[in-house]
Short mmCIF file of C-alpha atoms and ligand atoms in Angstrom, two decimals:
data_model
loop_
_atom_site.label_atom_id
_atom_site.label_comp_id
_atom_site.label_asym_id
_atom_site.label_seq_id
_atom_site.Cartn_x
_atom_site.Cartn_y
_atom_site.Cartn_z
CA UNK A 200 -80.80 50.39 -21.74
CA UNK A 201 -80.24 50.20 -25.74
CA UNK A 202 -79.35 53.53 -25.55
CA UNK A 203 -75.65 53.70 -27.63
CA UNK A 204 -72.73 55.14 -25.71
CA UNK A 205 -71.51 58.38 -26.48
CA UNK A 206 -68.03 58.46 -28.58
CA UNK A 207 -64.89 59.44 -27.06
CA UNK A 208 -62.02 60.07 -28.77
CA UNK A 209 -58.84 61.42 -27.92
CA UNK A 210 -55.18 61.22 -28.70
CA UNK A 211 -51.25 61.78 -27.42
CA UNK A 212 -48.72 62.65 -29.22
CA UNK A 213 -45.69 59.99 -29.70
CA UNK A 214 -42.85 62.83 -28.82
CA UNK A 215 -41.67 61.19 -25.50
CA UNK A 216 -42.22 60.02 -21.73
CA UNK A 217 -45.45 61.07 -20.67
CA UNK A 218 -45.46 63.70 -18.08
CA UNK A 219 -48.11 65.05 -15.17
CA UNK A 220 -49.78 67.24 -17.30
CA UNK A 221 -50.63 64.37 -19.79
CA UNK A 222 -51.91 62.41 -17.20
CA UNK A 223 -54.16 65.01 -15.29
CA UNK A 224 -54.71 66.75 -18.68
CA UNK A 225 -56.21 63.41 -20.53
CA UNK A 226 -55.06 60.28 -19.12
CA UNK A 227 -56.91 60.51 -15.60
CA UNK A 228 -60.27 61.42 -17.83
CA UNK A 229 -59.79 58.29 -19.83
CA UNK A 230 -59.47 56.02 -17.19
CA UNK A 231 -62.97 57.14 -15.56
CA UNK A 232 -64.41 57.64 -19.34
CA UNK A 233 -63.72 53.38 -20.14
CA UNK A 234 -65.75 52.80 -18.10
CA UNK A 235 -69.16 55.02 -19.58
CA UNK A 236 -68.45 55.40 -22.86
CA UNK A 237 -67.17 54.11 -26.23
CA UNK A 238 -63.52 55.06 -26.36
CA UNK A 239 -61.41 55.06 -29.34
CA UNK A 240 -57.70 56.13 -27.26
CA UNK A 241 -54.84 56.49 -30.04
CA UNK A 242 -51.39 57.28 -30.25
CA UNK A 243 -50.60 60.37 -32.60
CA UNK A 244 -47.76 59.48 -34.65
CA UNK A 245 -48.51 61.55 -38.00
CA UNK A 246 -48.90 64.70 -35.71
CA UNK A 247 -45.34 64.54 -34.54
CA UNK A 248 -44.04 64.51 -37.53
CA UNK A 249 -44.08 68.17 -38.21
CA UNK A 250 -40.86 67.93 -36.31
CA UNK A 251 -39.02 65.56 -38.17
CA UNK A 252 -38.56 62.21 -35.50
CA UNK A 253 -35.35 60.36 -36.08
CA UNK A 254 -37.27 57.25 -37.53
CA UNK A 255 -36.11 54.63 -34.67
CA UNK A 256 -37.02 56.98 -31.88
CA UNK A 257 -40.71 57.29 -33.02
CA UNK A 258 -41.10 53.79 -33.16
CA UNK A 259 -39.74 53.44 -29.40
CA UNK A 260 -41.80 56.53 -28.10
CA UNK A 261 -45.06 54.80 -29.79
CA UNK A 262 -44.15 51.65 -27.93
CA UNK A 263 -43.45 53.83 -24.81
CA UNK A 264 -46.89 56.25 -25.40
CA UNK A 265 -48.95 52.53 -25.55
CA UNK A 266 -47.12 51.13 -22.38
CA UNK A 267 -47.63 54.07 -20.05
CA UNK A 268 -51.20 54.62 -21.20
CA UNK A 269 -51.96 50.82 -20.24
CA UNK A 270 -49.62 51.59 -16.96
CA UNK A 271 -51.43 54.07 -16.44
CA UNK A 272 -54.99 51.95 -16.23
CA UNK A 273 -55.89 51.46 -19.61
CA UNK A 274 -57.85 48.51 -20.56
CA UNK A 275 -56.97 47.58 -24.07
CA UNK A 276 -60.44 45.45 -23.69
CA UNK A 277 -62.66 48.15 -22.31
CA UNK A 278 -61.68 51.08 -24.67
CA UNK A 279 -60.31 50.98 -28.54
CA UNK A 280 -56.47 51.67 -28.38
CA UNK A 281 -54.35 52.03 -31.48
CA UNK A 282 -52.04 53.67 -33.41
CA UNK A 283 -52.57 56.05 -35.96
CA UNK A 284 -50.89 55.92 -38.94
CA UNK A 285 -52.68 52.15 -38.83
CA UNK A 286 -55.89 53.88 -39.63
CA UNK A 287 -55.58 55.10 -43.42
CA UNK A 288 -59.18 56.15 -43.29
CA UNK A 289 -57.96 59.45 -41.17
CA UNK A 290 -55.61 60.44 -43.86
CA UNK A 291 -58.49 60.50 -46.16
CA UNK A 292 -60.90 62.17 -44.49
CA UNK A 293 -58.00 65.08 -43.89
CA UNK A 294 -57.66 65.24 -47.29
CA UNK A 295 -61.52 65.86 -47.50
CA UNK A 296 -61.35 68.30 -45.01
CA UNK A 297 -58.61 69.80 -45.54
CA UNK A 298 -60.49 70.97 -48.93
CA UNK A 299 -62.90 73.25 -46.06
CA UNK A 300 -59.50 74.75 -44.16
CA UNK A 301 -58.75 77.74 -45.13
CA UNK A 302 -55.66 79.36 -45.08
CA UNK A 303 -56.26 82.65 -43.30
CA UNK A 304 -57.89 81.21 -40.00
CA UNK A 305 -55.30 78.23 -39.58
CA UNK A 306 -52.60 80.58 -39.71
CA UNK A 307 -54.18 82.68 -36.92
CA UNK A 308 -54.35 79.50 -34.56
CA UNK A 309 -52.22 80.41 -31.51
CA UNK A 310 -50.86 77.10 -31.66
CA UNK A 311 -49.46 77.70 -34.82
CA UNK A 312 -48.14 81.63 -34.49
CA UNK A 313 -46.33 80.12 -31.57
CA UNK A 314 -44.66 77.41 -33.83
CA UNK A 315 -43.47 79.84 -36.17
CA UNK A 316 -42.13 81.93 -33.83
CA UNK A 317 -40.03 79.38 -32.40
CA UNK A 318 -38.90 77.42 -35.62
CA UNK A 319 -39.14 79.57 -38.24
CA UNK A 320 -37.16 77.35 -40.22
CA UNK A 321 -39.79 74.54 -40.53
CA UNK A 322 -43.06 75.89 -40.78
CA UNK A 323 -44.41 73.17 -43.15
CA UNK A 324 -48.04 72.63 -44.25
CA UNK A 325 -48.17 70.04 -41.95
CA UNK A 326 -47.67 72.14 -38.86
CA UNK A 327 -50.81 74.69 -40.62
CA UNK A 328 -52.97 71.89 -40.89
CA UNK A 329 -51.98 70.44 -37.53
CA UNK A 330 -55.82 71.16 -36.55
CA UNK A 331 -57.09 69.40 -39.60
CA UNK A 332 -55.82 66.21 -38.69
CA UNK A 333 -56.71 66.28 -35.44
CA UNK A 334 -60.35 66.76 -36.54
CA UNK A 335 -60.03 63.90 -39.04
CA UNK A 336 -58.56 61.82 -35.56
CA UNK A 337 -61.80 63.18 -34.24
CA UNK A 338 -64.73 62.79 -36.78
CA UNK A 339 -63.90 59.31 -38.26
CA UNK A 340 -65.31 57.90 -34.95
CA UNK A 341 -67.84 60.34 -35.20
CA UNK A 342 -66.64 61.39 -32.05
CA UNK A 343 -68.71 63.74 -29.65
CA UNK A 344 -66.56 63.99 -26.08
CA UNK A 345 -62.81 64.87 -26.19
CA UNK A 346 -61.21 64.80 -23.16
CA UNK A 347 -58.36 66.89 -23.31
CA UNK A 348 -55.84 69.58 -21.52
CA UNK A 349 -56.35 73.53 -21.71
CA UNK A 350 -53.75 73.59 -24.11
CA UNK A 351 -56.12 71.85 -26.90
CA UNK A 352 -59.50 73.96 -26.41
CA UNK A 353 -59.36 76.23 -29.18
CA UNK A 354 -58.41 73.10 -31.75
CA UNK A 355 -61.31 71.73 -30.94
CA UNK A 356 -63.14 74.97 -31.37
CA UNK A 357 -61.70 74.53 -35.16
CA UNK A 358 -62.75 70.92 -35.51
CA UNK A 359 -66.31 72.21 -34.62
CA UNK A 360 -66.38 74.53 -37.31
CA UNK A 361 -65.02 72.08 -40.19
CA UNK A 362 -67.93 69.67 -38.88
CA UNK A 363 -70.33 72.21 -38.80
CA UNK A 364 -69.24 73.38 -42.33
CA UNK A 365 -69.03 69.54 -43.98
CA UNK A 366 -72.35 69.50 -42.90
CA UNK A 367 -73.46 72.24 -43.98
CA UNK A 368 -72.21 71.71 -47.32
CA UNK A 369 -72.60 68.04 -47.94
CA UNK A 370 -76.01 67.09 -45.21
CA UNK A 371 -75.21 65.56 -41.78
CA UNK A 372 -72.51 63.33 -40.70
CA UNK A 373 -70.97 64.95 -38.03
CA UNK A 374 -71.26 65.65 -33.98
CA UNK A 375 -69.60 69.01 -33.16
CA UNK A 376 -67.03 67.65 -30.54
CA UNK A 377 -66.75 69.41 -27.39
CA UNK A 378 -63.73 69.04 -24.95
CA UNK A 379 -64.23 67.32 -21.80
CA UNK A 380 -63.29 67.29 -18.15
CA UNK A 381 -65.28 65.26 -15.40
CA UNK A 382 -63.93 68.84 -13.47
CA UNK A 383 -65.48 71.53 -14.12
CA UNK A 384 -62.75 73.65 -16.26
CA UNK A 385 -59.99 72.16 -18.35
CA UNK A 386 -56.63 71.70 -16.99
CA UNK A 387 -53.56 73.01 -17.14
CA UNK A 388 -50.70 72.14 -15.10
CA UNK A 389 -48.02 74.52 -15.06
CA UNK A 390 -44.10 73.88 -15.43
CA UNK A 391 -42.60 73.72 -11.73
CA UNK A 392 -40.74 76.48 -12.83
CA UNK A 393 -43.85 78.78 -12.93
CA UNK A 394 -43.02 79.45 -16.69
CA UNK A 395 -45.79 77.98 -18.80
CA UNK A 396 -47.43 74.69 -19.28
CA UNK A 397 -45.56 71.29 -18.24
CA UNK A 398 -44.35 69.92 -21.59
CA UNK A 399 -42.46 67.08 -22.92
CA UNK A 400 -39.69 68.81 -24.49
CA UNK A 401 -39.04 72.34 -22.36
CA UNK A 402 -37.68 72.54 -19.03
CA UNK A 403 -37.11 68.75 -18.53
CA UNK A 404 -36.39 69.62 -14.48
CA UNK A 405 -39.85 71.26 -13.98
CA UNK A 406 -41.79 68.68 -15.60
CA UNK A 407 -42.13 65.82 -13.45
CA UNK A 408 -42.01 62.25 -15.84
CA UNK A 409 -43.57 59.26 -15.01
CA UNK A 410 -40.76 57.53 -15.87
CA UNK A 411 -38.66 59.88 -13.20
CA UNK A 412 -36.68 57.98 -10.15
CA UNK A 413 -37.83 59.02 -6.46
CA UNK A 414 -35.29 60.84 -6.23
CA UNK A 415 -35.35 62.60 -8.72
CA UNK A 416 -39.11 63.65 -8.27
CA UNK A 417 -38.24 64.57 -4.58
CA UNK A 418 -35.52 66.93 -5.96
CA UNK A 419 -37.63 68.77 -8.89
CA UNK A 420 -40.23 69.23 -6.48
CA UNK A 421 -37.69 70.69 -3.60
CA UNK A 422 -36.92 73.63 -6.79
CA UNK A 423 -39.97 74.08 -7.53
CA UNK A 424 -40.86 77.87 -7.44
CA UNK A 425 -42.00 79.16 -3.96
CA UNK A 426 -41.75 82.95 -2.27
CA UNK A 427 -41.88 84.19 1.21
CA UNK A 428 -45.69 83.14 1.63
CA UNK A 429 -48.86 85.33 2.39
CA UNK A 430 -48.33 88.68 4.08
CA UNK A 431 -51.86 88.48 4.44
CA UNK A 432 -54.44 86.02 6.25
CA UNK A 433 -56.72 83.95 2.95
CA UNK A 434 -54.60 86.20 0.22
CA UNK A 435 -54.95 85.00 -3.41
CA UNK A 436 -52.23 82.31 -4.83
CA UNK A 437 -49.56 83.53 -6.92
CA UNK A 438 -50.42 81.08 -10.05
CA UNK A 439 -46.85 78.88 -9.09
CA UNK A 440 -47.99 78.27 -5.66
CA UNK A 441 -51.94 77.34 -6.74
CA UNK A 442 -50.41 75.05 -9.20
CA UNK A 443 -48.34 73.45 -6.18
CA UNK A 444 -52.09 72.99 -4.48
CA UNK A 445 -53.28 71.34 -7.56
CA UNK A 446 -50.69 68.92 -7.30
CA UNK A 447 -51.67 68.22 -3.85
CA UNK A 448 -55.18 67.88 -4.62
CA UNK A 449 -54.41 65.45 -7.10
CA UNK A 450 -52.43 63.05 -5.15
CA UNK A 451 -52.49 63.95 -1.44
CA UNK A 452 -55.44 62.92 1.15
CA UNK A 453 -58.05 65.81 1.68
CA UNK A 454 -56.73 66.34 5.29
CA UNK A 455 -53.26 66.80 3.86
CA UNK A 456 -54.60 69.68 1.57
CA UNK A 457 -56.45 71.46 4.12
CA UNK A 458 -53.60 71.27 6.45
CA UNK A 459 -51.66 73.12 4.21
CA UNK A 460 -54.54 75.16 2.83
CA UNK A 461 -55.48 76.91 6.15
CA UNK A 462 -51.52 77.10 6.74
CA UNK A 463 -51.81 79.24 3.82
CA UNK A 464 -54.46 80.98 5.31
CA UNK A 465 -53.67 81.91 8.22
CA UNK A 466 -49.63 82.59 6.71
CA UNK A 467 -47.58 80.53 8.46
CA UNK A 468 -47.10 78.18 5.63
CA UNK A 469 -43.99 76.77 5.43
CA UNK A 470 -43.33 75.86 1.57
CA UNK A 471 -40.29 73.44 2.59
CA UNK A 472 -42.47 71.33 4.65
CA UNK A 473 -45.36 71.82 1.92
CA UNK A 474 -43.28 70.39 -1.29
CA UNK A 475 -41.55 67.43 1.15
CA UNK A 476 -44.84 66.29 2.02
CA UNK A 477 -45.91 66.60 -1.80
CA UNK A 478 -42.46 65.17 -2.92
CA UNK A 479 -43.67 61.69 -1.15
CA UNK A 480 -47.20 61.54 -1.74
CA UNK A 481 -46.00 62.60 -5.74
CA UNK A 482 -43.58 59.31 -5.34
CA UNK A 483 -46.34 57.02 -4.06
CA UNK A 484 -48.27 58.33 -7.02
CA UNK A 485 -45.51 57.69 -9.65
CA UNK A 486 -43.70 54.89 -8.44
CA UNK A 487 -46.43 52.43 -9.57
CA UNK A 488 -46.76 53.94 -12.72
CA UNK A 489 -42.82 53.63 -13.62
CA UNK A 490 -42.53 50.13 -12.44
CA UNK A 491 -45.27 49.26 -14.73
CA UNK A 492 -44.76 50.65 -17.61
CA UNK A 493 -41.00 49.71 -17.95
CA UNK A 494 -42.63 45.73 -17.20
CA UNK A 495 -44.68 46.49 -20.51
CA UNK A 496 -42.30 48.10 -22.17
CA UNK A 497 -39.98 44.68 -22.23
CA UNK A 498 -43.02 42.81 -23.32
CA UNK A 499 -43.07 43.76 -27.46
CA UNK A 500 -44.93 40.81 -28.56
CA UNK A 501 -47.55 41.80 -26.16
CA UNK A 502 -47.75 45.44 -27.66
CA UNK A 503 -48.19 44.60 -30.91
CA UNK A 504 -50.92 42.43 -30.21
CA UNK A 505 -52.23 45.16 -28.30
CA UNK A 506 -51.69 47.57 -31.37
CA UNK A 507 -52.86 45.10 -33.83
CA UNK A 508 -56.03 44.04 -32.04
CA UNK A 509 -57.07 48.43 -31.45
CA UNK A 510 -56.25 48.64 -35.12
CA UNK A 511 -58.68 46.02 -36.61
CA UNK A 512 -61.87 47.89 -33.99
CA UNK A 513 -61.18 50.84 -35.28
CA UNK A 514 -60.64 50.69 -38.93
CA UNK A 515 -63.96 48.75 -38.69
CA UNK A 516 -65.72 52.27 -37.55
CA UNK A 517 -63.60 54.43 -39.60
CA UNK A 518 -64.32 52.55 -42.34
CA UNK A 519 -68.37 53.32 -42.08
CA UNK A 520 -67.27 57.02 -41.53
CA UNK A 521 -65.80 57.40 -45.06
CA UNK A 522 -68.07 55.37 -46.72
CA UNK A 523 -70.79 57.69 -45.59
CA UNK A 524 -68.32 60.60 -46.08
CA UNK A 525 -67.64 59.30 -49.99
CA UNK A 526 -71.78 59.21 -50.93
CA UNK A 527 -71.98 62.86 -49.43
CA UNK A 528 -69.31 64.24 -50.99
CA UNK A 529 -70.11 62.05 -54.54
CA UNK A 530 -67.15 59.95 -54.33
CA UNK A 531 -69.17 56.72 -54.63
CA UNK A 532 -68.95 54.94 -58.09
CA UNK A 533 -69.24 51.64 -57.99
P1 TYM B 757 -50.15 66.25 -26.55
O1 TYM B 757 -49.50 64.99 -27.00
O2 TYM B 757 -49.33 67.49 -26.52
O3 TYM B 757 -50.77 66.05 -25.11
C1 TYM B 757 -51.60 64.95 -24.80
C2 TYM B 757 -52.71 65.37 -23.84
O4 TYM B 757 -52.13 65.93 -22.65
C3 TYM B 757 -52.67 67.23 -22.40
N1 TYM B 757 -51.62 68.09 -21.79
C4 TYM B 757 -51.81 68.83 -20.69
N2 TYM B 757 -52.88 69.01 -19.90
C5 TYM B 757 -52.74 69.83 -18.83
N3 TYM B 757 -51.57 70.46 -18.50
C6 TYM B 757 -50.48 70.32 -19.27
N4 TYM B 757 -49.34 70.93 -18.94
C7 TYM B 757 -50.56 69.48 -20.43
N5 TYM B 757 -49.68 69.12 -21.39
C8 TYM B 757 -50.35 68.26 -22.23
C9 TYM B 757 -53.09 67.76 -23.76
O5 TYM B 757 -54.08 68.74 -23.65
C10 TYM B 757 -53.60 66.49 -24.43
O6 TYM B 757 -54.93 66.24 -24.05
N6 TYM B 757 -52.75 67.55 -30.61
C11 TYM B 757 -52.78 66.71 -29.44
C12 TYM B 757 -52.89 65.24 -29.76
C13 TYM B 757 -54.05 64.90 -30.63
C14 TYM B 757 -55.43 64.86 -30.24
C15 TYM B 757 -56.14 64.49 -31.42
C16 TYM B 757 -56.11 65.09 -29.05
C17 TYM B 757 -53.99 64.58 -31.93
N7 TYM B 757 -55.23 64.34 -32.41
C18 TYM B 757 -57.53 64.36 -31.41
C19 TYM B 757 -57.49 64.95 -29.04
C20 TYM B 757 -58.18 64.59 -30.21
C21 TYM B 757 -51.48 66.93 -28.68
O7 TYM B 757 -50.51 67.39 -29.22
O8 TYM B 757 -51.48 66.51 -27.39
#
């Protein structure tokens, strides 16, 4: 009792409909995390601008980001949810840091070689400092626990070392934030396909949307990549078929999973059977989601209340942040 609640902070990107890996990846963890901590949730419009948004699309996938989040089971009362760019606090404290990035390590961030590889036609300063801003997103809370996806670990390995190295220079202000996972690793779900992560813009038929129709989940789940099975009684999963397993474990009863699970086993799985049963346990899952989030959606007025009311709480903490971060640094003259 009295004791302050750790601070959470975490963000999604506004580059389109939310997909299973954003939700097992970060949403699920927020929804148990409301509930024990302070939570600043956010929607990260300034980050997707390294890919240059048509300007009336961005405003309609920030809209969408908010809806699905609260669809999702989001309390806009329980945890701090806003947008952004309406926090002008985190552009200033990027600035600061940004001052502590140096050039040679941000350009080895996988992240970023990857980036360049596949546009090298818009690698802007933006995209390099990518892990700056998200440690701004991080450290004007003062945040501590960030729960994110696999995909995010080693930017958060960054933000610890521009924390640790403000600190250093200027005297404490920041916690070094550490990803989190109620789990015991961080997850990654991979693209039905078996070819990397699920992601919002590649292979739109292996990434399962919760926006998607029944049907259309049934289907993408019926391609999903399978093989022959186990030649061999309790063999190790090929990574397409454990990620299959992970799916089931996240939305199937336990008896369901271990029906399937010895099947494996013992190797007379049949995969068929495996992603039907998957296909409607992944509908009953979705279907809830979908219906709710396109009922927000249609509700504007109530979104911008929403957005309005997260802005206010947290410009009130990010506020404190810089003014602290101003006397440290000497910025302070009035
Ligand atoms: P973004 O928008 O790509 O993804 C949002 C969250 O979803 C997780 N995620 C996944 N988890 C498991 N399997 C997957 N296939 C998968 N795909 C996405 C991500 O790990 C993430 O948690 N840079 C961030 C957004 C951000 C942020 C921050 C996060 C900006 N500032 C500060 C935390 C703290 C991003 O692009 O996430």
């Amino acid at each position: 009792m009295g004791q302050e609640k750790e601070i959470v902070v975490s963000g999604i990107r506004s580059t389109g409909i939310l997909h299973l890996g954003n939700y097992f990846g970060a949403i699920r963890n927020y929804i148990r995390m409301q509930e024990e901590f302070n939570c600043y949730f956010f929607v990260a419009d300034w980050h997707s601008l390294t890919t240059h948004p048509d300007p009336k699309e961005l405003r309609g996938n920030v809209f969408r980001v908010l809806a699905e989040n609260i669809a999702c089971g989001l309390d806009p009362e329980k945890v701090t949810l806003y947008v952004q760019s309406d926090i002008p606090e985190i552009a200033e404290l990027y600035l600061m840091l940004n001052m502590m990035a140096y050039k040679g390590e941000l350009e080895k961030v996988p992240t970023f070689k990857d980036k360049v590889r596949q546009n090298p036609d818009n690698v802007n300063a933006g995209l390099l400092t990518y892990p700056v801003l998200m440690t701004a997103d991080i450290l004007v809370h003062r945040g501590l626990n960030v729960p994110v996806g696999k995909d995010q670990e080693q930017h958060l390995e960054m933000s610890r070392n521009f924390a640790q190295r403000f600190n250093n220079r200027y005297g404490y202000l920041f916690p070094e934030p550490v990803p989190f996972n109620y789990g015991d690793d961080l997850i990654k779900i991979m693209s039905l396909d078996g070819i990397g992560k699920m992601s919002k813009s590649e292979n739109q038929n292996s990434t399962l949307f919760l926006n998607d129709g029944d049907d259309a989940i049934r289907n993408k789940l019926k391609k999903a990549k399978t093989d022959s099975g186990p030649q061999e009684p309790n063999s190790a999963k090929p990574d397409y078929i454990e990620n299959l397993f992970t799916l089931m474990r996240l939305v199937s009863t336990p008896d369901t999973v271990k029906h399937f699970e010895d099947a494996f086993n013992g190797c007379s799985i049949r995969y068929g059977d495996m992603k039907k049963q998957l296909g409607e346990d992944m509908v009953a899952f979705i279907a809830p989601i979908r219906e709710k989030a396109e009922a927000l959606r249609q509700d504007s007025a109530y979104l911008n209340r929403i957005m309005r009311y997260g802005a206010e709480k947290a410009r009130a903490s990010a506020a404190q942040t810089l003014q602290e971060a101003r006397k440290l640094m000497g910025i302070n003259f009035y």
